[in-house]
Coordinates of C-alpha atoms and ligand atoms in Angstrom, one line a residue:
X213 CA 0.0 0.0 0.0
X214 CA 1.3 3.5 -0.6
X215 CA 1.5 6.2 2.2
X216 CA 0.9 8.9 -0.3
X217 CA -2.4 7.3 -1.8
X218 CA -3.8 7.6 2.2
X219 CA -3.7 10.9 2.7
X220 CA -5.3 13.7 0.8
X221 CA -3.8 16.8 -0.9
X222 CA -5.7 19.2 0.1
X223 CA -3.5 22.4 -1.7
X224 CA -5.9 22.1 -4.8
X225 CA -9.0 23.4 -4.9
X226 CA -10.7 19.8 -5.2
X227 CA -9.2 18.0 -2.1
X228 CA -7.9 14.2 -3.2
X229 CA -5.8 11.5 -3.3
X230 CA -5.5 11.0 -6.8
X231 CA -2.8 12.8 -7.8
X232 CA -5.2 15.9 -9.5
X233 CA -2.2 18.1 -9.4
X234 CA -0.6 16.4 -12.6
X235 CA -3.5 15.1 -13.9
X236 CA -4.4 18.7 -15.3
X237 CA -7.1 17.8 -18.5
X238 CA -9.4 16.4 -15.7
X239 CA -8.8 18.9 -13.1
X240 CA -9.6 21.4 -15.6
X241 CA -12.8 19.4 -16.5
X242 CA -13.8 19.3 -12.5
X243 CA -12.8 23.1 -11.8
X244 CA -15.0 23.9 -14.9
X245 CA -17.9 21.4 -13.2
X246 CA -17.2 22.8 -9.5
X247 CA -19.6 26.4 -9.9
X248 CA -22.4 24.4 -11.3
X249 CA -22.2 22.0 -8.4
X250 CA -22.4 25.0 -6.3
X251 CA -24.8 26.3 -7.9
X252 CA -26.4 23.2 -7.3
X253 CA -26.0 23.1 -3.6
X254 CA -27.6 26.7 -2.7
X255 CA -30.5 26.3 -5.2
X256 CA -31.6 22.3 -4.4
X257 CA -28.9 21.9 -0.6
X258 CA -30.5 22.1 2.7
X259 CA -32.9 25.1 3.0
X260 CA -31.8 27.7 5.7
X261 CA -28.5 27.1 8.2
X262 CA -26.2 27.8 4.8
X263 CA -24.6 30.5 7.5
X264 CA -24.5 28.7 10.2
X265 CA -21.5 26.1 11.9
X266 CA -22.1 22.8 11.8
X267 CA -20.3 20.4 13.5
X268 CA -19.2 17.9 10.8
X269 CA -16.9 15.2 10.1
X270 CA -14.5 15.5 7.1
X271 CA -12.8 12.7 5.3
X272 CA -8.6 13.4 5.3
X273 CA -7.6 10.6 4.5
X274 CA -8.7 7.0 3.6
X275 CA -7.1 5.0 6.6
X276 CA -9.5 2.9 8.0
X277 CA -8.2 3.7 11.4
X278 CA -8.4 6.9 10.9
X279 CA -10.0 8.6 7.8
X280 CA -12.5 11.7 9.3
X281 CA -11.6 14.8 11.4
X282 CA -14.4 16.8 13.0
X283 CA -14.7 20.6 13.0
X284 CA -17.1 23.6 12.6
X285 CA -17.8 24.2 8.9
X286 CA -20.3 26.3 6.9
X287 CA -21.7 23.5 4.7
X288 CA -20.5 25.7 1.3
X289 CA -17.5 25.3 2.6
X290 CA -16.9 21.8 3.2
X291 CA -14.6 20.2 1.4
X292 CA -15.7 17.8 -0.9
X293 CA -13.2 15.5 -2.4
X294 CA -12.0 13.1 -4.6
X295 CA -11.1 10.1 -2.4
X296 CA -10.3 6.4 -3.4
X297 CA -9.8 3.4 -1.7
X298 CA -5.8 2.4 -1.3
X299 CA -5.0 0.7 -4.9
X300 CA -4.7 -3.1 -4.3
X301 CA -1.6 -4.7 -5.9
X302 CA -2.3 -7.5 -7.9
X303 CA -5.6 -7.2 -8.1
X304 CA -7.6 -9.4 -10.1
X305 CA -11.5 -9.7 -11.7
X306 CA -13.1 -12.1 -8.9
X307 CA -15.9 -13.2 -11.0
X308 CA -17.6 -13.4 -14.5
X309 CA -16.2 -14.0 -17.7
X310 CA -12.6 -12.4 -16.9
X311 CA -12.6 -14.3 -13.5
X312 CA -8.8 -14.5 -11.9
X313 CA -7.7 -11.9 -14.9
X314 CA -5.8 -8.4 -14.0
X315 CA -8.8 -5.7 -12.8
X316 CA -8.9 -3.0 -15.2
X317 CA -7.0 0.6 -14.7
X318 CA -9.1 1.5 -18.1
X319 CA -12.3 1.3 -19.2
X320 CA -12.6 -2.2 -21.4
X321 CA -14.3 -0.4 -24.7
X322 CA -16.6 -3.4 -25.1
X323 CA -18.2 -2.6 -21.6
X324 CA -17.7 1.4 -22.1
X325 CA -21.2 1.7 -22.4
X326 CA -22.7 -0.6 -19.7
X327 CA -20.1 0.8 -17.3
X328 CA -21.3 4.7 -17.8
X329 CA -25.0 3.6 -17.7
X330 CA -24.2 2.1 -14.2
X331 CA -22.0 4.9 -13.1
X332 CA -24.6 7.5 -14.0
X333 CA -27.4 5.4 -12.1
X334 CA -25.7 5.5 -8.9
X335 CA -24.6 9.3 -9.6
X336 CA -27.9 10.4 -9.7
X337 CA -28.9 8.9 -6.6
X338 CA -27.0 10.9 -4.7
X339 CA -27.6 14.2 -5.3
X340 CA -31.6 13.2 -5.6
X341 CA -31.4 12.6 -1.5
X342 CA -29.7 16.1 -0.7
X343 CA -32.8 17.4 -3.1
X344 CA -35.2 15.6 -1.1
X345 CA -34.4 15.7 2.2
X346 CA -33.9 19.2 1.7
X347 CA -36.7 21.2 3.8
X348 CA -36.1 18.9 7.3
X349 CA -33.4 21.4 8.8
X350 CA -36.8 23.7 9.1
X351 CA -38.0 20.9 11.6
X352 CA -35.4 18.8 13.1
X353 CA -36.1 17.7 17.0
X354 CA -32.9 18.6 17.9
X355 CA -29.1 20.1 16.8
X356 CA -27.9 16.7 17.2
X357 CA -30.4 15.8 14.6
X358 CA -29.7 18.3 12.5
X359 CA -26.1 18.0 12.2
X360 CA -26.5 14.4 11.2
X361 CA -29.0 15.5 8.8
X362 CA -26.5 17.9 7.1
X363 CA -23.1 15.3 7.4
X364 CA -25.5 12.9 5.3
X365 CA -26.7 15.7 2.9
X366 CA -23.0 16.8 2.4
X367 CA -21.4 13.5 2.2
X368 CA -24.1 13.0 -0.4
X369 CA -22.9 15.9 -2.5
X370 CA -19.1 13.8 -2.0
X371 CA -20.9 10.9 -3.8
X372 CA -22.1 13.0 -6.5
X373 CA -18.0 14.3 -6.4
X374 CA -16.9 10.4 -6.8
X375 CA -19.3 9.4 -9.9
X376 CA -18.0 12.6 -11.7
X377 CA -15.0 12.0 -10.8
X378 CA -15.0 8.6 -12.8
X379 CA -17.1 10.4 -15.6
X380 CA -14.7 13.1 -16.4
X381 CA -11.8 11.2 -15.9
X382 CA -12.8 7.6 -18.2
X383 CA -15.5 8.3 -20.2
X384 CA -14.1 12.0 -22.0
X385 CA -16.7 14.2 -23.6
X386 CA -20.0 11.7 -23.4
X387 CA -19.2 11.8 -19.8
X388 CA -18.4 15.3 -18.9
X389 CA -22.3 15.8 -20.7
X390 CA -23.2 13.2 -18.0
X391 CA -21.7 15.2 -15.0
X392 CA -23.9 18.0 -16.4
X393 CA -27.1 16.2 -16.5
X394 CA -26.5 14.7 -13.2
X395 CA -27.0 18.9 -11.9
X396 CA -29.6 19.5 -14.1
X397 CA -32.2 16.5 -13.3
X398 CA -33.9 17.2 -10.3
X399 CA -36.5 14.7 -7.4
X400 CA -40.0 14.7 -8.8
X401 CA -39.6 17.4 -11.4
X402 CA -41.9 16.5 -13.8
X403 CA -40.2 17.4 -17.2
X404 CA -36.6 16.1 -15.9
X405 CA -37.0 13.9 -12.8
X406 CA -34.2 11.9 -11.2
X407 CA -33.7 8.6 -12.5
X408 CA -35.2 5.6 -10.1
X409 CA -38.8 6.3 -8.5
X410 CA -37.6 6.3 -4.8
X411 CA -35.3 8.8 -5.3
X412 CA -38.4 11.2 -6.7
X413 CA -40.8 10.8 -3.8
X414 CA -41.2 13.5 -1.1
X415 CA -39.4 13.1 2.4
X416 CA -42.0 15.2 4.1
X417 CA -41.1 14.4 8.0
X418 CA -38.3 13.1 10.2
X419 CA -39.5 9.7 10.6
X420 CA -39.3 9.7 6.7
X421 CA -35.9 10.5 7.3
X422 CA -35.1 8.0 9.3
X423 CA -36.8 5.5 7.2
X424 CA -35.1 6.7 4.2
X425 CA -31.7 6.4 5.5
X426 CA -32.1 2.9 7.0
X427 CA -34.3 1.5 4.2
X428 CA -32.8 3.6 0.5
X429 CA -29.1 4.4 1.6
X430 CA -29.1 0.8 2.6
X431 CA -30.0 -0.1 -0.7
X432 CA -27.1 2.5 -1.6
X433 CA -24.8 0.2 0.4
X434 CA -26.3 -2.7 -1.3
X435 CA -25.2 -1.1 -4.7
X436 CA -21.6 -0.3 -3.9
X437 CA -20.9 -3.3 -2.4
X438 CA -21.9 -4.9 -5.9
X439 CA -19.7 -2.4 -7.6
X440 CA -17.1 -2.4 -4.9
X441 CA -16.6 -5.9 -6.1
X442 CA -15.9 -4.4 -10.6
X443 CA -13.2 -5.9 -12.0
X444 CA -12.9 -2.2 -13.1
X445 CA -10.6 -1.0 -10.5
X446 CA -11.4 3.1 -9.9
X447 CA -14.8 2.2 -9.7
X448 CA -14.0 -0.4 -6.8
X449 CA -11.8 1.9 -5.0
X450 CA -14.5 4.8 -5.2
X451 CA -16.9 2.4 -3.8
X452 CA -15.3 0.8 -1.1
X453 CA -14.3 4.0 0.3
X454 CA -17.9 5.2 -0.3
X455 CA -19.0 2.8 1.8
X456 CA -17.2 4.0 5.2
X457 CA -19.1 7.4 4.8
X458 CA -22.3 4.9 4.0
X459 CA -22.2 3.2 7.4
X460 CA -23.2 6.8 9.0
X461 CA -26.7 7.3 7.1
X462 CA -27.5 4.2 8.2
X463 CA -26.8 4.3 11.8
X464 CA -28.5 7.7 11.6
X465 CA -31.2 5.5 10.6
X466 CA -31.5 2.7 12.5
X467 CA -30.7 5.2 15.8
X468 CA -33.4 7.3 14.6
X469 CA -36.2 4.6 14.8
X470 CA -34.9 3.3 17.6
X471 CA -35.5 6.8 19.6
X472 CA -38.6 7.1 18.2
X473 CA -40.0 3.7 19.4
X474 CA -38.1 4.1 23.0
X475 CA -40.2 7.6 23.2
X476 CA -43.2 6.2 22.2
X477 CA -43.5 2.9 24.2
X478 CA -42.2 4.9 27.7
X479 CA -45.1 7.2 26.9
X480 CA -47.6 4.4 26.6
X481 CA -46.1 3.2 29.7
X482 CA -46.2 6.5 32.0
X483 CA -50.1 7.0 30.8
X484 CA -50.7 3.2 31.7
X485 CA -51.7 2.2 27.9
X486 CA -51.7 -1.3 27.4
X487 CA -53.1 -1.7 23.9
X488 CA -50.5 -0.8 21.8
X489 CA -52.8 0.1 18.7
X490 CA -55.5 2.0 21.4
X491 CA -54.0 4.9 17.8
X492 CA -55.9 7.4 19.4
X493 CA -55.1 7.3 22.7
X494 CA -50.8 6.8 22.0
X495 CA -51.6 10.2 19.2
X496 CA -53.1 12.2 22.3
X497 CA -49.7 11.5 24.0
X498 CA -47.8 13.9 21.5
X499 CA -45.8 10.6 20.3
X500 CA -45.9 8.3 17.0
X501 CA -48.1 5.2 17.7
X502 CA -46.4 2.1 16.3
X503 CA -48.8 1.0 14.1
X504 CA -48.0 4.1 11.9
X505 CA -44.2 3.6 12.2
X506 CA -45.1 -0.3 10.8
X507 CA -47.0 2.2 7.8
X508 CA -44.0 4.2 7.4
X509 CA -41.8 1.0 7.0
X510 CA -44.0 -0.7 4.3
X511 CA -43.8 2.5 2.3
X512 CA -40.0 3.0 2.6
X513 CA -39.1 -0.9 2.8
X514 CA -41.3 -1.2 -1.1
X515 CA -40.2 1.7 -2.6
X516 CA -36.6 0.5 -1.5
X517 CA -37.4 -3.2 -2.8
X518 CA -38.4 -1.3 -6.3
X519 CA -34.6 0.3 -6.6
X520 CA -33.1 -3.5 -6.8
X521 CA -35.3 -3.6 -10.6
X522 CA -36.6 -6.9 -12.2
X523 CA -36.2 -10.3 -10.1
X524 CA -35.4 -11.2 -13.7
X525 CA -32.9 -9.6 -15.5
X526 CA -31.1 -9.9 -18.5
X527 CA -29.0 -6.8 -17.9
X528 CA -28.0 -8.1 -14.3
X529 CA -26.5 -11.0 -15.9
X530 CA -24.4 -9.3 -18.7
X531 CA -23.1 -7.0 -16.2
X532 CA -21.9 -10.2 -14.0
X533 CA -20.4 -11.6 -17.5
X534 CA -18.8 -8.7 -17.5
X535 CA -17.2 -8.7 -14.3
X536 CA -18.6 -5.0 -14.0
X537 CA -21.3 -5.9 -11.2
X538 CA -20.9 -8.4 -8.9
X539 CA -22.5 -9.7 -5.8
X540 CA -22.5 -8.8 -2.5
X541 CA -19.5 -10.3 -0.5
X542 CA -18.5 -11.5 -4.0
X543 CA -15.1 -12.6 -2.9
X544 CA -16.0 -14.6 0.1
X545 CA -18.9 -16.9 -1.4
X546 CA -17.1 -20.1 -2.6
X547 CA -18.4 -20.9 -5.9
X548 CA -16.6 -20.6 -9.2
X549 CA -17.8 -17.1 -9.5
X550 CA -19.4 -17.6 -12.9
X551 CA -22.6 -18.8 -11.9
X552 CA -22.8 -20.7 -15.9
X553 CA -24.5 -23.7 -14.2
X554 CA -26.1 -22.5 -11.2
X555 CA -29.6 -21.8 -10.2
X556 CA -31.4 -19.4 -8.0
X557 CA -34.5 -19.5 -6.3
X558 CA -37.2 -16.4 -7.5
X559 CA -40.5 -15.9 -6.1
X560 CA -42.7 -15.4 -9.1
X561 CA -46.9 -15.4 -10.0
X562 CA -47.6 -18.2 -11.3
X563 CA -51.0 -19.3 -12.4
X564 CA -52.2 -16.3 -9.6
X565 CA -50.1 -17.7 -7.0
X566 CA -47.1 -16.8 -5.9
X567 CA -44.6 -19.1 -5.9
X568 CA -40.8 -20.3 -5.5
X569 CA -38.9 -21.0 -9.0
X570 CA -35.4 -22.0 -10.0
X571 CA -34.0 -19.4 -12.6
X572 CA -30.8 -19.6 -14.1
X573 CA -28.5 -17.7 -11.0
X574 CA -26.9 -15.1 -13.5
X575 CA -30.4 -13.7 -14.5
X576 CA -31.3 -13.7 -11.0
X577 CA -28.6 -11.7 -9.7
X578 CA -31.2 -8.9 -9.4
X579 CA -33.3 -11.3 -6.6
X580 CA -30.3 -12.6 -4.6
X581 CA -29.1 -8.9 -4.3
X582 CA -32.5 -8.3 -2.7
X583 CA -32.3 -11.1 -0.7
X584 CA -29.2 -10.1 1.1
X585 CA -30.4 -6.6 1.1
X586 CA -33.6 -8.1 2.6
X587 CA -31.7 -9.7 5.4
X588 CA -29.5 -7.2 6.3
X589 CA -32.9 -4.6 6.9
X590 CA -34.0 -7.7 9.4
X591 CA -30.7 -6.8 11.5
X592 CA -31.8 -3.3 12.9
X593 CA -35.4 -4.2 12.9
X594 CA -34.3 -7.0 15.8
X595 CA -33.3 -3.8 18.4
X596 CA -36.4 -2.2 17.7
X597 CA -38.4 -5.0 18.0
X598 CA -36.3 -5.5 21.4
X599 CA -37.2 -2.0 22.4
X600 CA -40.5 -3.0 22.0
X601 CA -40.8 -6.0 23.8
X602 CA -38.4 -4.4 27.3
X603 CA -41.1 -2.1 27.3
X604 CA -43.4 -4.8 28.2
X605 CA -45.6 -4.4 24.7
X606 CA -46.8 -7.6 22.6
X607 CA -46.3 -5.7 18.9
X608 CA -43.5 -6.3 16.2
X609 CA -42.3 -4.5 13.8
X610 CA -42.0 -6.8 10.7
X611 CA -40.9 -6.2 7.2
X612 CA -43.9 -6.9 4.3
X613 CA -43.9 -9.5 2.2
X614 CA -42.4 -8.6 -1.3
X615 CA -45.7 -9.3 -3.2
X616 CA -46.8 -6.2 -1.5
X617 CA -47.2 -2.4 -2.9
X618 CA -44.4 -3.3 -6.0
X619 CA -44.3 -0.4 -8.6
X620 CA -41.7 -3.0 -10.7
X621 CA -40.9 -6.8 -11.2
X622 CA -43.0 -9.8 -11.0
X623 CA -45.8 -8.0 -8.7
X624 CA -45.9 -4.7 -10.3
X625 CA -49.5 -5.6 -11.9
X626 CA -51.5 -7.6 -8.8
X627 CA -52.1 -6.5 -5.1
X628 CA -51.4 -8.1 -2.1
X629 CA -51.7 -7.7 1.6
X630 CA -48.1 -7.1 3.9
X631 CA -49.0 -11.1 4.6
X632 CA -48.5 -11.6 0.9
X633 CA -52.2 -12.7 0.1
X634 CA -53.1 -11.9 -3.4
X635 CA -56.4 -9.6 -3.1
X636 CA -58.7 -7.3 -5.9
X637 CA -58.5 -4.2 -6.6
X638 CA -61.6 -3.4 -4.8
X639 CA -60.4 -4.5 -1.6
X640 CA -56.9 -3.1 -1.9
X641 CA -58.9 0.8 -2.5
X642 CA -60.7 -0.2 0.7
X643 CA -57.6 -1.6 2.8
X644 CA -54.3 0.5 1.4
X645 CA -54.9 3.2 4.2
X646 CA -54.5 0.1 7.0
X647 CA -51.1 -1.0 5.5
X648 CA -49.6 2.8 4.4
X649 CA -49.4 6.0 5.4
X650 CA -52.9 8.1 5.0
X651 CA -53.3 11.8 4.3
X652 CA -54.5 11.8 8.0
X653 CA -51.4 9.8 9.3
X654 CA -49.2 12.5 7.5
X655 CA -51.1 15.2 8.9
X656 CA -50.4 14.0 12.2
X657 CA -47.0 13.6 12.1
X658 CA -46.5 16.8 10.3
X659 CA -48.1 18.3 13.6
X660 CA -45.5 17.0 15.8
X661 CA -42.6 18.3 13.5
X662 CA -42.0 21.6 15.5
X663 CA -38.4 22.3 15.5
X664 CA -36.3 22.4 19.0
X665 CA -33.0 24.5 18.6
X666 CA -32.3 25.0 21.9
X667 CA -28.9 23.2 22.9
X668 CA -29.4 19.3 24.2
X669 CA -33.2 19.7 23.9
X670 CA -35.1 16.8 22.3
X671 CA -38.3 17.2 20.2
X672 CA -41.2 15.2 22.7
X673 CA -41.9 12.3 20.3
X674 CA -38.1 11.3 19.9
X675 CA -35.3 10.2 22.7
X676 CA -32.6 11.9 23.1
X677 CA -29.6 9.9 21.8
X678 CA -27.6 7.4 23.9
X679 CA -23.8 8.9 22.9
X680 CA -23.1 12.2 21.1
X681 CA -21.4 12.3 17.7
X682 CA -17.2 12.0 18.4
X683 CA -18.5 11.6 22.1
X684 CA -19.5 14.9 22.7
X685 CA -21.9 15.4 26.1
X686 CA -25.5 15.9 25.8
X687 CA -25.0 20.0 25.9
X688 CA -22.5 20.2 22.7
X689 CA -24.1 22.5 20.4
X690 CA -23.9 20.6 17.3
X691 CA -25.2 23.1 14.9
X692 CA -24.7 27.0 15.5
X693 CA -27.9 28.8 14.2
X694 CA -26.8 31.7 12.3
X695 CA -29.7 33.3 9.9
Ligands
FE2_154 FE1 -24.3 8.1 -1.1
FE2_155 FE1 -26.1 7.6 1.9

């Protein structure tokens, strides 16, 4: 490994640790690309609190053991960077057609085109969060909150940093028009939307926050895994060091349900409420009622399941072939990694039933993905089901069955209940308010989103958090309101 690939030179005006300095055609091309990013980030970046400190973490350098420093920064000027993952020597392609061959430093020209497509794809997702996340600062329950809001918001813009990094510097003039696209689509526009559907719905509270960043950014993490694994090498390092800043949005996440459920079940407790699901009664408290947060999952979970595309997919396998896309924890399955003979089991509707069937595993590469992605949502659920049950309360947060509320794949066209029971149209119209968020249940959360600014105070529906960000005490003042 080389020392000088860790740390970032920070002298140029795009901090990295790819050697920008005497790379100048693609400096030039980012410099030229840095205003409209800016641009960017004031028009469609957090609303508000541009002026104001926040207390955020920095990337420096891509140690493991130490890669982030934390400081008061204006977000406009944070400084995002161009950071990869140390180059591995010797690296090889660990799967596909090209298994056990060199990994790429270039862009093979047969795959040129699949390779962009995928690299624009996760591009886009990136700066599509920062756009829709980006009226919460106007409610957060606390400065805590808020500056986790705003690391993930900024780190986003990084991700956006990383993808155009890769366009500009492989894919020349098709891919510098790329990096402009990728600022000129925009979340639920109508004429030029982002690209995948989750990534153009509203995020019109804080537990949609929090749902968002456990369920979509871990469908992000998901993704880069699969990419970290590209036998095209930039794209791997990009990704795997992606993936340390990843781990954040997640925990902010799976912390942020957690706090939510603690605060509601100790309410239920202190007003003596046994039922669970007594909605009214938990509402009247001030505090989510868990029925609605099981709502809020189905939404967030679906829409998430939707992002991993057909169960089915001929794309999925040629990028495997490739050795572009791979799975996740490609390198520590043990199989021959080219999948030629192997089969994988999809759920698909067959004869109006839905059903387990063995598909060739390289078209299915789309399902397994899910499946891991799947299991890895079950992980968190287990503490806030745990929360739950310490409280004293007989309710569980469970994930739906896939069937359920699909915009894409094999259940895109029929309806089905969370259990996975296929049902009419009719009695979907009558029952979709019981399994996802109503206007009404929006309405009511919206009324609890009153923001608290003053320093170590909670919101009333949320716990405070059990440690600070880099260990700070309860009273740090995390976010210094300037307007
Ligand atoms: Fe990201
Ligand atoms: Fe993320």
């Amino acid at each position: 490994m080389n020392v000088n690939t860790m740390n970032v030179d920070y002298s140029t005006k795009i901090p990295n640790n790819v050697n920008l300095s005497e790379d100048r055609q693609v400096l030039k091309a980012l410099e030229g690309w840095h205003p409209g990013y800016m641009n960017w980030w004031s028009d469609m970046g957090p609303e508000g609190f541009q002026q104001s400190l926040v207390y955020l973490r920095t990337a420096y350098s891509v140690d493991p053991r130490g890669w982030a420093k934390f400081d008061y920064v204006r977000m406009p000027e944070y400084r995002w960077g161009i950071l990869l993952a140390p180059q591995e020597e010797n690296r090889v392609i660990p799967f596909g057609e090209n298994y056990g061959e060199p990994a790429w430093q270039e862009v093979p020209g047969e795959h040129r085109a699949m390779l962009r497509r995928l690299i624009v794809i996760q591009g886009d997702t990136e700066p599509a969060s920062v756009e829709q996340q980006r009226h919460l600062g106007k409610t957060a329950p606390s400065l805590y909150d808020l500056r986790n809001l705003f690391q993930v918001n900024v780190e986003e813009g990084r991700h956006l940093w990383a993808m155009v990094y890769l366009l500009q510097k492989y894919f020349g003039r098709d891919g510098r028009e790329e990096a402009d696209e990728l600022l000129r689509r925009r979340s639920g526009d109508a004429d030029s939307p982002r690209m995948l559907g989750a990534f153009n719905e509203a995020t019109p509270d804080w537990l949609s926050f929090f749902m968002f960043t456990y369920f979509t950014d871990r469908d992000g993490k998901m993704q880069l895994h699969s990419l970290a694994q590209s036998g095209f090498d930039p794209l791997s390092r990009t990704c795997r060091f992606m993936l340390t800043e990843e781990a954040h949005h997640m925990f902010v996440g799976e912390t942020g349900i957690s706090r939510i459920v603690q605060r509601t079940c100790e309410a239920m407790r202190a007003a003596g409420i046994s039922d669970p699901t007594d909605i009214a009664r938990v509402r009247a408290l001030g505090v989510i009622d868990l029925p609605t947060i099981q709502k809020k999952l189905n939404l967030h979970y679906t829409l998430s399941l939707d992002l991993f595309g057909s169960e089915v997919s001929t794309n999925a396998a040629n990028a495997f072939n490739a050795g572009i896309k791979g799975r996740y924890h490609e390198t520590q399955i043990k199989d021959d990694h080219r999948l030629q003979n192997d089969t994988y089991p999809v759920l698909k509707l067959v004869n109006g039933e839905i059903k387990r069937v063995d598909e060739p595993a390289l078209t299915a590469l789309n399902m397994r993905l899910r499946d891991d992605y799947s299991q890895d949502c079950v992980k968190g659920m287990l503490r806030w089901n745990k929360i739950i049950s310490t409280a004293g309360y007989d309710f569980k947060l469970t994930l739906p069955n896939v069937a359920f509320h699909r915009a894409i794949g094999e259940f895109k066209d029929i309806h089905a209940t969370p259990d996975g029971v296929l049902i009419d149209d009719a009695t979907w119209n009558k029952r979709k308010s019981d399994w996802l968020p109503s206007t009404e249940d929006g309405d009511f959360i919206s009324s609890l989103m009153t923001p608290v600014t003053e320093i170590g105070g909670y919101a009333p529906w949320i716990s405070p958090p059990k440690v600070g960000i880099d260990n700070k005490p309860g009273d740090f003042e995390y976010v210094k309101i300037e307007t």
